[in-house]
Coordinates of C-alpha atoms in Angstrom, one line a residue:
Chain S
X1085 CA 74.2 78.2 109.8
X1086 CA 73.6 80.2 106.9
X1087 CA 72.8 83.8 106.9
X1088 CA 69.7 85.0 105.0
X1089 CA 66.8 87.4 104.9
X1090 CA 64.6 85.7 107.1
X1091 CA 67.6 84.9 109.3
X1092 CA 68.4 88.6 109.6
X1093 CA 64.9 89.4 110.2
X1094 CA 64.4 86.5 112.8
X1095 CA 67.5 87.9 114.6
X1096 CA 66.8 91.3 114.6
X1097 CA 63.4 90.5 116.1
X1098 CA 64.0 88.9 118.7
X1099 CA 67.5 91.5 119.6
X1100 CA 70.2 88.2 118.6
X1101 CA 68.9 86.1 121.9
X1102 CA 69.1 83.2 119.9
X1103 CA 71.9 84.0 117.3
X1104 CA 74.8 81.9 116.6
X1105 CA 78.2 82.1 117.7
X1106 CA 80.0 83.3 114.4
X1107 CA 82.9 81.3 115.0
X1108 CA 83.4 78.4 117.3
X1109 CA 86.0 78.6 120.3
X1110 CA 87.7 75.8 120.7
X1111 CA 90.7 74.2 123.0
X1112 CA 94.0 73.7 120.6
X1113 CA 94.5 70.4 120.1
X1114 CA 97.8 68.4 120.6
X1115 CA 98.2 67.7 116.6
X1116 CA 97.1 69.9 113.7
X1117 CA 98.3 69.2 109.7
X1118 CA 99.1 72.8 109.5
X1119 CA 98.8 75.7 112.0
X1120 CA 98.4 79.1 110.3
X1121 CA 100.3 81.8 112.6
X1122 CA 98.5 85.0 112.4
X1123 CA 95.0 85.5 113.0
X1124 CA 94.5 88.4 110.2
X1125 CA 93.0 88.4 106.3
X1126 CA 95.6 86.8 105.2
X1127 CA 95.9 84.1 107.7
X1128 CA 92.2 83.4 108.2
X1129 CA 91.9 83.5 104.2
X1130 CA 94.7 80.8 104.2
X1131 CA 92.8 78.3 106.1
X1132 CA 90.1 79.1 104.7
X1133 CA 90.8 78.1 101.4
X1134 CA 93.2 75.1 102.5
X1135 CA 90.0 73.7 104.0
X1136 CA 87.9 74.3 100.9
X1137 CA 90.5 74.1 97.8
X1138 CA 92.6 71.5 99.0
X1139 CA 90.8 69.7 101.7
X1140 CA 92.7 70.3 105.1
X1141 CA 90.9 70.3 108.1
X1142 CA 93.4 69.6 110.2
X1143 CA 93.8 73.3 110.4
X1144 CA 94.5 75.6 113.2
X1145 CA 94.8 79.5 112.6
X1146 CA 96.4 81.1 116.1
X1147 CA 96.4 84.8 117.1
X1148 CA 97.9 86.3 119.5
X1149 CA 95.2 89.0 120.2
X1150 CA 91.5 88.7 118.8
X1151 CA 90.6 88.2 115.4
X1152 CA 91.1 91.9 113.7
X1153 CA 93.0 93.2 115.9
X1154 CA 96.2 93.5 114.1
X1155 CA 97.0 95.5 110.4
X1156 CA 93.5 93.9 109.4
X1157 CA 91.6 96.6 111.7
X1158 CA 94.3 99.7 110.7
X1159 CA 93.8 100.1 107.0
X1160 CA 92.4 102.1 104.4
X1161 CA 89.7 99.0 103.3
X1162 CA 90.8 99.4 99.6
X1163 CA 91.0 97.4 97.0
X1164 CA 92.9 97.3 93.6
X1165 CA 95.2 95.9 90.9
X1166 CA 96.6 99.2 88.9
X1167 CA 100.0 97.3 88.8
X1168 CA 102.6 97.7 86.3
X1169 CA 104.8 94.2 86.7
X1170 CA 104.5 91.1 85.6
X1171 CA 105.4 89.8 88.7
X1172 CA 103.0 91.4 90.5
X1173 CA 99.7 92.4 88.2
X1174 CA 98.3 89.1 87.5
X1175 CA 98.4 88.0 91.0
X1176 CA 96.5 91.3 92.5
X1177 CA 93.7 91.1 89.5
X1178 CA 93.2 87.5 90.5
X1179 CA 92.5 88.9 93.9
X1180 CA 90.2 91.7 92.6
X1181 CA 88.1 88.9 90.7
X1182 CA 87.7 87.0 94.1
X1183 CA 86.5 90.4 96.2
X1184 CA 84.1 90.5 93.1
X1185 CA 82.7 86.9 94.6
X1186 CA 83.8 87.2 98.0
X1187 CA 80.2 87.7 99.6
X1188 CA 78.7 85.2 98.1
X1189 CA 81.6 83.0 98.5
X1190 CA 81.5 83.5 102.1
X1191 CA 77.9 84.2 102.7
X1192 CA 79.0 86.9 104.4
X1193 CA 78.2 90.8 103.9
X1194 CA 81.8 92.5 103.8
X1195 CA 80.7 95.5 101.8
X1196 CA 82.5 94.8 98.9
X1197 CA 82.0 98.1 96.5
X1198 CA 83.2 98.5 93.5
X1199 CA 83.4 102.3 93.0
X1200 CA 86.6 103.1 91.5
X1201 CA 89.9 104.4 91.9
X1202 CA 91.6 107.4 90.1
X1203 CA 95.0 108.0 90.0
X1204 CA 95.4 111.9 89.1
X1205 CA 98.1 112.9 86.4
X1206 CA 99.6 116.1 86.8
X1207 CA 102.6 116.1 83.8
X1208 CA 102.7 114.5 80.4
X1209 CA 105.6 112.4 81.6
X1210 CA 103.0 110.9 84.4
X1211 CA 100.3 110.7 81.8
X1212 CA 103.1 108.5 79.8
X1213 CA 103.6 106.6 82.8
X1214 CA 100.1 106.3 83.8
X1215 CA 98.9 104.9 79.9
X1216 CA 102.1 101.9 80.2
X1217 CA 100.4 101.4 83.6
X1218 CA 97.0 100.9 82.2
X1219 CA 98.0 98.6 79.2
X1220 CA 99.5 96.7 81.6
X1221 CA 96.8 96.2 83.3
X1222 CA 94.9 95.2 80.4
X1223 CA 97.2 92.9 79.1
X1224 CA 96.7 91.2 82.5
X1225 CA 93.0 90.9 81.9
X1226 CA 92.4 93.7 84.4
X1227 CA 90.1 96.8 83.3
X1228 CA 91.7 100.3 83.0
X1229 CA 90.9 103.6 81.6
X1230 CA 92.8 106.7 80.4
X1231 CA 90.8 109.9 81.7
X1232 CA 91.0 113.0 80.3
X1233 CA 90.7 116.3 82.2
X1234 CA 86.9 116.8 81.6
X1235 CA 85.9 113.0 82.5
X1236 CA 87.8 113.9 86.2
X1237 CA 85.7 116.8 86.4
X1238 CA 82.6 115.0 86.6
X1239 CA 84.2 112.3 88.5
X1240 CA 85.4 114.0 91.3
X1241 CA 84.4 118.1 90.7
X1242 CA 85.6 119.2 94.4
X1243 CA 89.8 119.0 93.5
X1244 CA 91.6 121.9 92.9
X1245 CA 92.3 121.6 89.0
X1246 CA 93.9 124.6 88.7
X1247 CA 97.0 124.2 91.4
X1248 CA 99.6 126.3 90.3
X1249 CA 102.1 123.6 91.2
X1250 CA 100.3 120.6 90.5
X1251 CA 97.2 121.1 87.6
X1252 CA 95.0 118.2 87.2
X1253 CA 95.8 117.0 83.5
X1254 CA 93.3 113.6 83.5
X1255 CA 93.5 110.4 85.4
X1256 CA 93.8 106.7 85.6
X1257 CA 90.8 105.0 85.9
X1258 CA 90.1 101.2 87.3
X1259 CA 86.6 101.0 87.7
X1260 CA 86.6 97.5 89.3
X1261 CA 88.2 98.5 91.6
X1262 CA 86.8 99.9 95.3
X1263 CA 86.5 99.2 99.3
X1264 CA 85.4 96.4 101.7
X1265 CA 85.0 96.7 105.3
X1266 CA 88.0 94.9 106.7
X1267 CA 86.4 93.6 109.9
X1268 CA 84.0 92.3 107.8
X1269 CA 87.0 90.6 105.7
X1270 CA 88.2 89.2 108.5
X1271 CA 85.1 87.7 110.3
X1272 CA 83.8 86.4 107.1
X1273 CA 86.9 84.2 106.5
X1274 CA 87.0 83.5 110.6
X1275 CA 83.2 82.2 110.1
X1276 CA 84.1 80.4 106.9
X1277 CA 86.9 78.2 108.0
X1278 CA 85.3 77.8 110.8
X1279 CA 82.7 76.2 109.0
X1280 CA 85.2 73.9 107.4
X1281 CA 86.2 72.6 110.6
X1282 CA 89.5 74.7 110.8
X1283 CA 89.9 75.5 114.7
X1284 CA 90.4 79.3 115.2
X1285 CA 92.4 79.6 118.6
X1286 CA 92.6 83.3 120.3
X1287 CA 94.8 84.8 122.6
X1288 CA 97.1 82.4 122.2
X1289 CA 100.8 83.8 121.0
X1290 CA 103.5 82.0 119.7
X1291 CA 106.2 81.8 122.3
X1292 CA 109.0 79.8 120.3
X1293 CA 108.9 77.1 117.8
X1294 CA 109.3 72.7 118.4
X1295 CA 112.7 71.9 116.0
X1296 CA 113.9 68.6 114.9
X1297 CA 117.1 67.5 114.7
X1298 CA 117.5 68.8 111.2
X1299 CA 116.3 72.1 112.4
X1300 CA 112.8 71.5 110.5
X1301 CA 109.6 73.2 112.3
X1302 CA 107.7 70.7 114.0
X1303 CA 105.0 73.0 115.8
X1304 CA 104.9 76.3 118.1
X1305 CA 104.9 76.9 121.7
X1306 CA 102.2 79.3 122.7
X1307 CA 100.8 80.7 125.7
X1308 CA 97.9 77.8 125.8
X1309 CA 100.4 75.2 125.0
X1310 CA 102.4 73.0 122.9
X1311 CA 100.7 72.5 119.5
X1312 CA 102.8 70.1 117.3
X1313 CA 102.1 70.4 113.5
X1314 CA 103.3 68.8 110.4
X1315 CA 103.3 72.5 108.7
X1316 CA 103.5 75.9 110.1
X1317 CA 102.8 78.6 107.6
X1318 CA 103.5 82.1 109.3
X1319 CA 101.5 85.2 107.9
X1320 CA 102.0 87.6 110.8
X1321 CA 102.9 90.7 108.9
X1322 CA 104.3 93.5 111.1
X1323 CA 105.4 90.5 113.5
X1324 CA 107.1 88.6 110.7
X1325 CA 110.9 89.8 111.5
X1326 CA 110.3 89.3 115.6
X1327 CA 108.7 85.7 115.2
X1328 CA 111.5 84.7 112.2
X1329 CA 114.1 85.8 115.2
X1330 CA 112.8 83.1 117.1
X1331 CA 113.5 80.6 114.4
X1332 CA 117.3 82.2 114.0
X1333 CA 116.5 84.0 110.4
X1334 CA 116.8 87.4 109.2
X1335 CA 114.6 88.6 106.4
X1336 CA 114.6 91.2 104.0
X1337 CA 112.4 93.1 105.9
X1338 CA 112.4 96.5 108.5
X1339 CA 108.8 97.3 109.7
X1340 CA 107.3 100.5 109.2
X1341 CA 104.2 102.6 110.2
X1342 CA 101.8 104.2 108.1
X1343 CA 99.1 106.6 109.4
X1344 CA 95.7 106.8 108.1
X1345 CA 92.8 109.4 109.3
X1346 CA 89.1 109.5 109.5
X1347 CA 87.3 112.4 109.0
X1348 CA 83.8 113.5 110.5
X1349 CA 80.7 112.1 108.6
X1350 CA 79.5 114.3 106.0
X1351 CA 77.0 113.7 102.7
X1352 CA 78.1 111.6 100.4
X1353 CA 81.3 113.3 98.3
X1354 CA 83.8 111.1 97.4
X1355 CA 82.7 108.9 95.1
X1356 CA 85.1 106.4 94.7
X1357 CA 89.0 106.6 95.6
X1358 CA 91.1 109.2 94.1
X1359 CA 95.0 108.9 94.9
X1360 CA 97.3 112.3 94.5
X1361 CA 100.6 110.3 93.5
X1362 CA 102.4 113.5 92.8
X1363 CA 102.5 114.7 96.8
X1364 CA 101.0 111.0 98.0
X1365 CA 97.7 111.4 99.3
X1366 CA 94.9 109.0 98.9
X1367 CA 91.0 109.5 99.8
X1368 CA 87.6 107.4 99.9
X1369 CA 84.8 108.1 101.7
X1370 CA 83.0 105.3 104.5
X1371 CA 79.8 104.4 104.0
X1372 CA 79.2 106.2 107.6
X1373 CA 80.3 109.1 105.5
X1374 CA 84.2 109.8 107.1
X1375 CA 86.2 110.7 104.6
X1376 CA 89.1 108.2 105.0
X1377 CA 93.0 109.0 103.8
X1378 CA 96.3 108.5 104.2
X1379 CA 100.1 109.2 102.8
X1380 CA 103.4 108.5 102.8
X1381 CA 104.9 106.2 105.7
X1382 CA 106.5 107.9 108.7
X1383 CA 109.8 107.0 107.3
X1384 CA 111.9 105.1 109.9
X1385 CA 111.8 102.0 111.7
X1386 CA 109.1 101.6 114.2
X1387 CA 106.8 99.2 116.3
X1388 CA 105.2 101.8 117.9
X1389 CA 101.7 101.7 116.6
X1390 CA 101.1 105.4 116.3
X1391 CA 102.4 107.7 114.6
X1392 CA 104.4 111.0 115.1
X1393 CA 103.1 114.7 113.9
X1394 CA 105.7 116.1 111.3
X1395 CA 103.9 113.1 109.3
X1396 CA 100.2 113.9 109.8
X1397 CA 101.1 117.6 108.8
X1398 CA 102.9 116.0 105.6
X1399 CA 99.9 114.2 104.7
X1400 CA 97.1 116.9 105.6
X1401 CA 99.4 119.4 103.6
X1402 CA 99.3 116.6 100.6
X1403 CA 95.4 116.4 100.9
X1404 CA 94.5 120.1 101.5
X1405 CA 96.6 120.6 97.7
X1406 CA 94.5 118.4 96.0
X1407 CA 91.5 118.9 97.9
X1408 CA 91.0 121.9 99.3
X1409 CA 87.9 121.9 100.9
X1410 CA 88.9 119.2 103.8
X1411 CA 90.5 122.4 105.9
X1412 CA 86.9 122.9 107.0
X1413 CA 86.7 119.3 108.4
X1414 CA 87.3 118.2 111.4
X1415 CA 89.6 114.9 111.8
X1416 CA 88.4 112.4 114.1
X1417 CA 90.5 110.0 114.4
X1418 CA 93.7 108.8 113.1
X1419 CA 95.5 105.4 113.6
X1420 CA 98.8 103.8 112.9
X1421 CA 99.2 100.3 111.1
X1422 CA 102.4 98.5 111.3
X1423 CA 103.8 97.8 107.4
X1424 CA 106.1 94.7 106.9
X1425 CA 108.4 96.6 104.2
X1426 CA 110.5 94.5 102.2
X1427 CA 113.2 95.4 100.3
X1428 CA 111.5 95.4 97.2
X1429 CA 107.9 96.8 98.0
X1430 CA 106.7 93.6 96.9
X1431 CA 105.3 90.4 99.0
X1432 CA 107.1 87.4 99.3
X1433 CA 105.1 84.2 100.0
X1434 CA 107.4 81.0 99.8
X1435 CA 108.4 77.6 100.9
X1436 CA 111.2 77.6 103.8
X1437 CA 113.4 78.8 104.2
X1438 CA 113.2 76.0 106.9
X1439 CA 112.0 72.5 106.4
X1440 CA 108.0 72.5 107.4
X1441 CA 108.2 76.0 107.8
X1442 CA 106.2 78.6 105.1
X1443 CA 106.3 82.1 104.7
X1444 CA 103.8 85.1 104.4
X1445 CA 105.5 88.5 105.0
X1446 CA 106.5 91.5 103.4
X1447 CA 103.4 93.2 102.4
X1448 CA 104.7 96.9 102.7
X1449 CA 101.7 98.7 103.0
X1450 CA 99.8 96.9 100.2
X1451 CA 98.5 93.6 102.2
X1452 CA 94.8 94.3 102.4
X1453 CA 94.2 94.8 98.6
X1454 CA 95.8 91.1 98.1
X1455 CA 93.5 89.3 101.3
X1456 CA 92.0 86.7 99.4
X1457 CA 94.6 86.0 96.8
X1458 CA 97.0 85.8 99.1
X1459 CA 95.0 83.1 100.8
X1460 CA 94.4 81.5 97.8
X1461 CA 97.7 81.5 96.2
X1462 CA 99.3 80.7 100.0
X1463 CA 97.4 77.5 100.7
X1464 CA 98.2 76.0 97.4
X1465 CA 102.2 76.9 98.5
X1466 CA 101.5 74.9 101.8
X1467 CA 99.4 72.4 100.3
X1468 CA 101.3 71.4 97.6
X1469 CA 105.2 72.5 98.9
X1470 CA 104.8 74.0 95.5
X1471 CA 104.3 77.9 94.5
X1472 CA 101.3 78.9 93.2
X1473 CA 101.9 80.4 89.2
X1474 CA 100.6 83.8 90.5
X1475 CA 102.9 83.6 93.2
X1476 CA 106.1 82.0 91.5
X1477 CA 107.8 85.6 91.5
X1478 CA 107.0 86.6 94.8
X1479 CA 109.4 83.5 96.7
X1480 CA 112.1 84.8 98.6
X1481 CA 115.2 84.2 97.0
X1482 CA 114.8 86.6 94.3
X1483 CA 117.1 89.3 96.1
X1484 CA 119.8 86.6 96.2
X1485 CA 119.3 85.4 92.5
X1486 CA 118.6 89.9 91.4
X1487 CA 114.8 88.6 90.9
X1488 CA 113.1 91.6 92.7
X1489 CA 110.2 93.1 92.0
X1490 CA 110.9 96.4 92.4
X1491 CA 107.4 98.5 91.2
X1492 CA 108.5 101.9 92.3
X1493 CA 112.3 101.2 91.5
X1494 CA 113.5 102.4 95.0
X1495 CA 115.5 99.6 95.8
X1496 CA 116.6 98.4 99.4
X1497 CA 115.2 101.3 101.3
X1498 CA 111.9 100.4 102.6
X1499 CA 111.5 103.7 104.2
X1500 CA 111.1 105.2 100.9
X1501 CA 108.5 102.8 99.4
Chain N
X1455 CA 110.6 113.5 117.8
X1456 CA 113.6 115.6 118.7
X1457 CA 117.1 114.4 117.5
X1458 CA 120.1 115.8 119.4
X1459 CA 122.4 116.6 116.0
X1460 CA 126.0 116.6 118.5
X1461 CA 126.3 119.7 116.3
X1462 CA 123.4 121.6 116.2
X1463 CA 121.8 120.4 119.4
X1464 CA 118.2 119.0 120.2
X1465 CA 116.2 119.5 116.4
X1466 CA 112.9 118.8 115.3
X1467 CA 113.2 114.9 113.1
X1468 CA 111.5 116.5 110.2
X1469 CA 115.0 118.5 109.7
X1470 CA 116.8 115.0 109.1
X1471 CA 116.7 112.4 106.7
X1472 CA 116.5 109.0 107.6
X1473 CA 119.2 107.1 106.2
X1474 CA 118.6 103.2 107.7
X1475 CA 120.3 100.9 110.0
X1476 CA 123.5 101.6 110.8
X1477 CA 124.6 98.3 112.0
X1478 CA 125.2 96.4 108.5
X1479 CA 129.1 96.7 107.6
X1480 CA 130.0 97.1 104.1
X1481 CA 131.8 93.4 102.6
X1482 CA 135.1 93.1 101.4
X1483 CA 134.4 92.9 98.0
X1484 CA 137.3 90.9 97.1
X1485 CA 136.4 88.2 99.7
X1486 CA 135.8 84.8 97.5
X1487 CA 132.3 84.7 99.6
X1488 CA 131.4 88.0 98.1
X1489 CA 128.6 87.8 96.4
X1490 CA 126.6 86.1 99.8
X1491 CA 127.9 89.0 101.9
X1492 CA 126.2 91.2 99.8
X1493 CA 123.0 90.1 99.5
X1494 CA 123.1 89.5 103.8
X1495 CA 124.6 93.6 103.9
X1496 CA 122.2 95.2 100.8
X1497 CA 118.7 92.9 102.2
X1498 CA 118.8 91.4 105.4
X1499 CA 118.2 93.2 108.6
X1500 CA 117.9 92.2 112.0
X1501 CA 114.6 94.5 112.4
X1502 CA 114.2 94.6 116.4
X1503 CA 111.7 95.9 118.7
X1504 CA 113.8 98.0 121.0
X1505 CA 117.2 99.2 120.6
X1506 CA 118.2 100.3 116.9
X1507 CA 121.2 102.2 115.6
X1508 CA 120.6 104.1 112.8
X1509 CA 121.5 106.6 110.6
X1510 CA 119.8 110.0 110.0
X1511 CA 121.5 112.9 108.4
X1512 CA 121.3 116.4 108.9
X1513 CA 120.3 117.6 106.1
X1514 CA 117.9 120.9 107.1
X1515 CA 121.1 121.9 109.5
X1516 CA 124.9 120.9 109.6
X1517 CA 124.6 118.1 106.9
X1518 CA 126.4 116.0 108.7
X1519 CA 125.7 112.0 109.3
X1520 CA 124.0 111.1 112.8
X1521 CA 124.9 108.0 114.2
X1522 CA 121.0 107.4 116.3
X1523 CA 120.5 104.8 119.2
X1524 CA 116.6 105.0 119.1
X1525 CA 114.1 102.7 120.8
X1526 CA 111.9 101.5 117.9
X1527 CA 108.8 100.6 120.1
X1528 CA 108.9 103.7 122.1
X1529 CA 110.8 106.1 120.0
X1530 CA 113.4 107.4 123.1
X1531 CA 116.4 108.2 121.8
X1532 CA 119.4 106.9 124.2
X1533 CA 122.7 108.5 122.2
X1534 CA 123.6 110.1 119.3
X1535 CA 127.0 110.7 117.6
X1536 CA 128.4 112.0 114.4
X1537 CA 128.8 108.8 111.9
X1538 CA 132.3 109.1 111.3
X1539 CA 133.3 108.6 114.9
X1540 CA 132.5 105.1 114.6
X1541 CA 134.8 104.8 112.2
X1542 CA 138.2 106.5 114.4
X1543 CA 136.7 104.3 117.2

């Protein structure tokens, strides 16, 4: 079934007493082509575009939980490609051009908006940093723009330009760039593959893994039963080390949490997202009118989804410089997402490193942004056994070959990134 | 989070640094599998839910380097030495 006006206004009529599942819920069969492991964005989107690009139908996504109820439903719903590397910039403008189409693609309302993101500059060396950033950008085909004070001003008029310790000096600007509802994200792709035919199987977790002989991956054991498969792709970020433990690997990966906070609903403010890089804080605004931000990770390993208070004073201290008038807000919320950091910052998404086994992990804090190309570029890895060109850097032998993509040049120490 | 420094006693975790898992173990880099121990000792990690040993060091107090047996899902901290006894041990 389509969704249209008159649909809507059918639905909303009669209260939904004769709406439509979104997604069907099916039994697992015994055989699928490939099984996608991980039930979020990036999962969903994988099937969803192994069904339409490359013609799988054979598909099965499992989650462990319900659809959204991982990293997909504890984010900060943005959206952006203000990379420097050539590793990674072509890749994350390919997946802003696809949020640009995602609604219609998926005839599916996920409140894609395209109101902008601002990186501040506070010293001439950022400002440097900022301009290399932005012809980088545009020699990726990506959009940027190099603000000066007085264009901030009318951008965003409630910052503190005149901090003592950090004075506003101009901004980055990407004006493509913006926020989408994540459940939305989600249930859109859940409803699209769905329509493909690709079976999306809830509450069912991945106990162990079927091996050959060879040690190749020849399905998953879950807690509704054996599923045998002639590919398993895994993209279970925050899960990725515990599941590859299973399967006797270690990856360059130690999981993180990062805390973001909503704010009570006020008129609208913000109008697009502005990012504080200088003491890390990062703001949009809901459409429900929360102002939504977050900072730096809390530093150390964890699986504990929530985070601890030194860090929520860290990034309230970071907002209230910036942005002074939040102190008369009230916060109403604030959650903890699980980040699968690599080593680099960057993703990997690869063949292996088993036989019939493919890979999804590492997307530090960063995975939401790269949904739908991640999909994209993922179910043309598993559909062809070769990487996708936008992905070709991102495999994960590149920190034994010295390959890595290292954006903020921190190095091994995920805590830092 | 309270970390008890075997120094300074039970301090706030915004007084420490957090230096990473302690349980990877430098290579020999004379060994002729060098280069592969490396990349296992600078990248990989074991990443578990539950018991961790980690570094953290001091460095708002004694700035010396805590040796940390922490719970990652729970965050309860089970013992604590200074690094370098490891090392006598």
């Amino acid at each position: 079934m389509r969704y249209s006006l008159f649909n809507v206004i059918v639905n909303g009529l009669t209260k939904n007493r004769y709406a439509e599942r979104a997604w069907r819920d099916p039994e697992p069969k015994p055989e699928y082509d490939v099984v996608v492991v991980g039930g979020g964005g990036h999962g969903l989107a994988t099937a969803y575009y192994l069904a339409k690009n490359h013609g799988l139908h054979n598909v099965a996504v499992v989650e462990k939980g319900w659809i959204g109820s991982g990293n997909a439903g504890r984010n900060t719903t943005i959206f952006r490609s203000n990379y420097l590397l050539p590793g990674n910039e072509p890749f994350y403008e390919w997946s802003v051009k696809l949020w640009e189409g995602l609604e219609q693609e998926l005839n599916y309302n996920v409140m894609a908006s395209q109101r902008g993101i601002v990186n501040l500059i506070h010293s001439d060396a950022q400002r440097d940093a900022y301009a290399r950033r932005g012809n980088a950008m545009r020699l990726a085909g990506a959009d940027s723009e190099l603000l000066d004070v007085a264009q901030v001003r009318a951008l965003a008029p409630f910052l503190d330009f005149d901090n003592a310790r950090f004075p506003i000096k101009g901004g980055l600007l990407q004006a493509r760039a913006g926020t989408a509802r994540h459940d939305a994200v989600v249930w859109g792709y859940a409803r699209g593959a769905d329509l493909f035919g690709v079976d999306i199987l809830q509450n069912c977790e991945v106990m162990g893994f079927l091996r050959g002989a060879d040690g190749a991956v020849k399905g998953i054991e879950t807690a509704r039963g054996t599923i045998k498969a002639k590919k398993v792709a895994l993209a279970v970020a925050g899960s990725s080390s515990r599941l590859a433990q299973r399967l006797g690997l270690r990856l360059p990966i130690e999981s993180l949490v990062l805390q973001a906070f909503v704010s009570e609903g006020i008129k609208p403010l913000v109008p697009g997202v502005v990012t504080f890089g200088a003491g890390h804080f990062y703001i949009s605004q809901s459409d429900k009118g929360g102002l939504v931000f977050g900072g730096d990770l809390d530093g150390y390993n964890s699986y504990a989804q929530r985070g601890n208070l030194p860090v929520i004073e860290d990034v309230l201290e970071g907002g209230m410089a910036v942005m002074p008038l939040i102190g008369r807000l009230r916060l109403l919320r604030q959650w903890a997402g699980l980040c699968d950091m690599s080593m680099d910052g960057s993703p990997i998404i690869d063949i292996g490193p088993l036989p019939g086994l493919y890979l999804n992990a590492g997307w530090s804090y960063g995975g939401f942004k790269a949904t739908p190309a991640s999909g994209w570029c993922f179910a043309h890895t598993i559909a062809c056994d070769a990487p996708h060109p936008l992905t070709a850097a991102m495999r994960l032998d590149r920190f034994r070959t010295g390959h890595v993509i290292d954006e903020k040049g921190v190095g091994a120490q995920p805590n830092l990134h | 989070m309270l970390i008890a420094c075997p120094y300074c006693g039970a301090r706030d975790a915004h007084e420490f640094a957090y230096r990473g898992d302690a349980s990877p173990v430098r290579p020999d880099p004379a060994a002729s599998d060098a280069a592969e121990r490396f990349h296992d000792y600078v990248y990989l990690r074991d990443n578990p839910a539950g018991a961790h040993s980690e570094f953290w060091y001091h460095a708002a107090g004694c700035r010396r380097w805590i040796e940390v047996e922490r719970d990652t899902v729970t965050h309860a901290i089970r013992s604590t030495r200074f690094a370098d006894e490891r090392r006598r041990a």
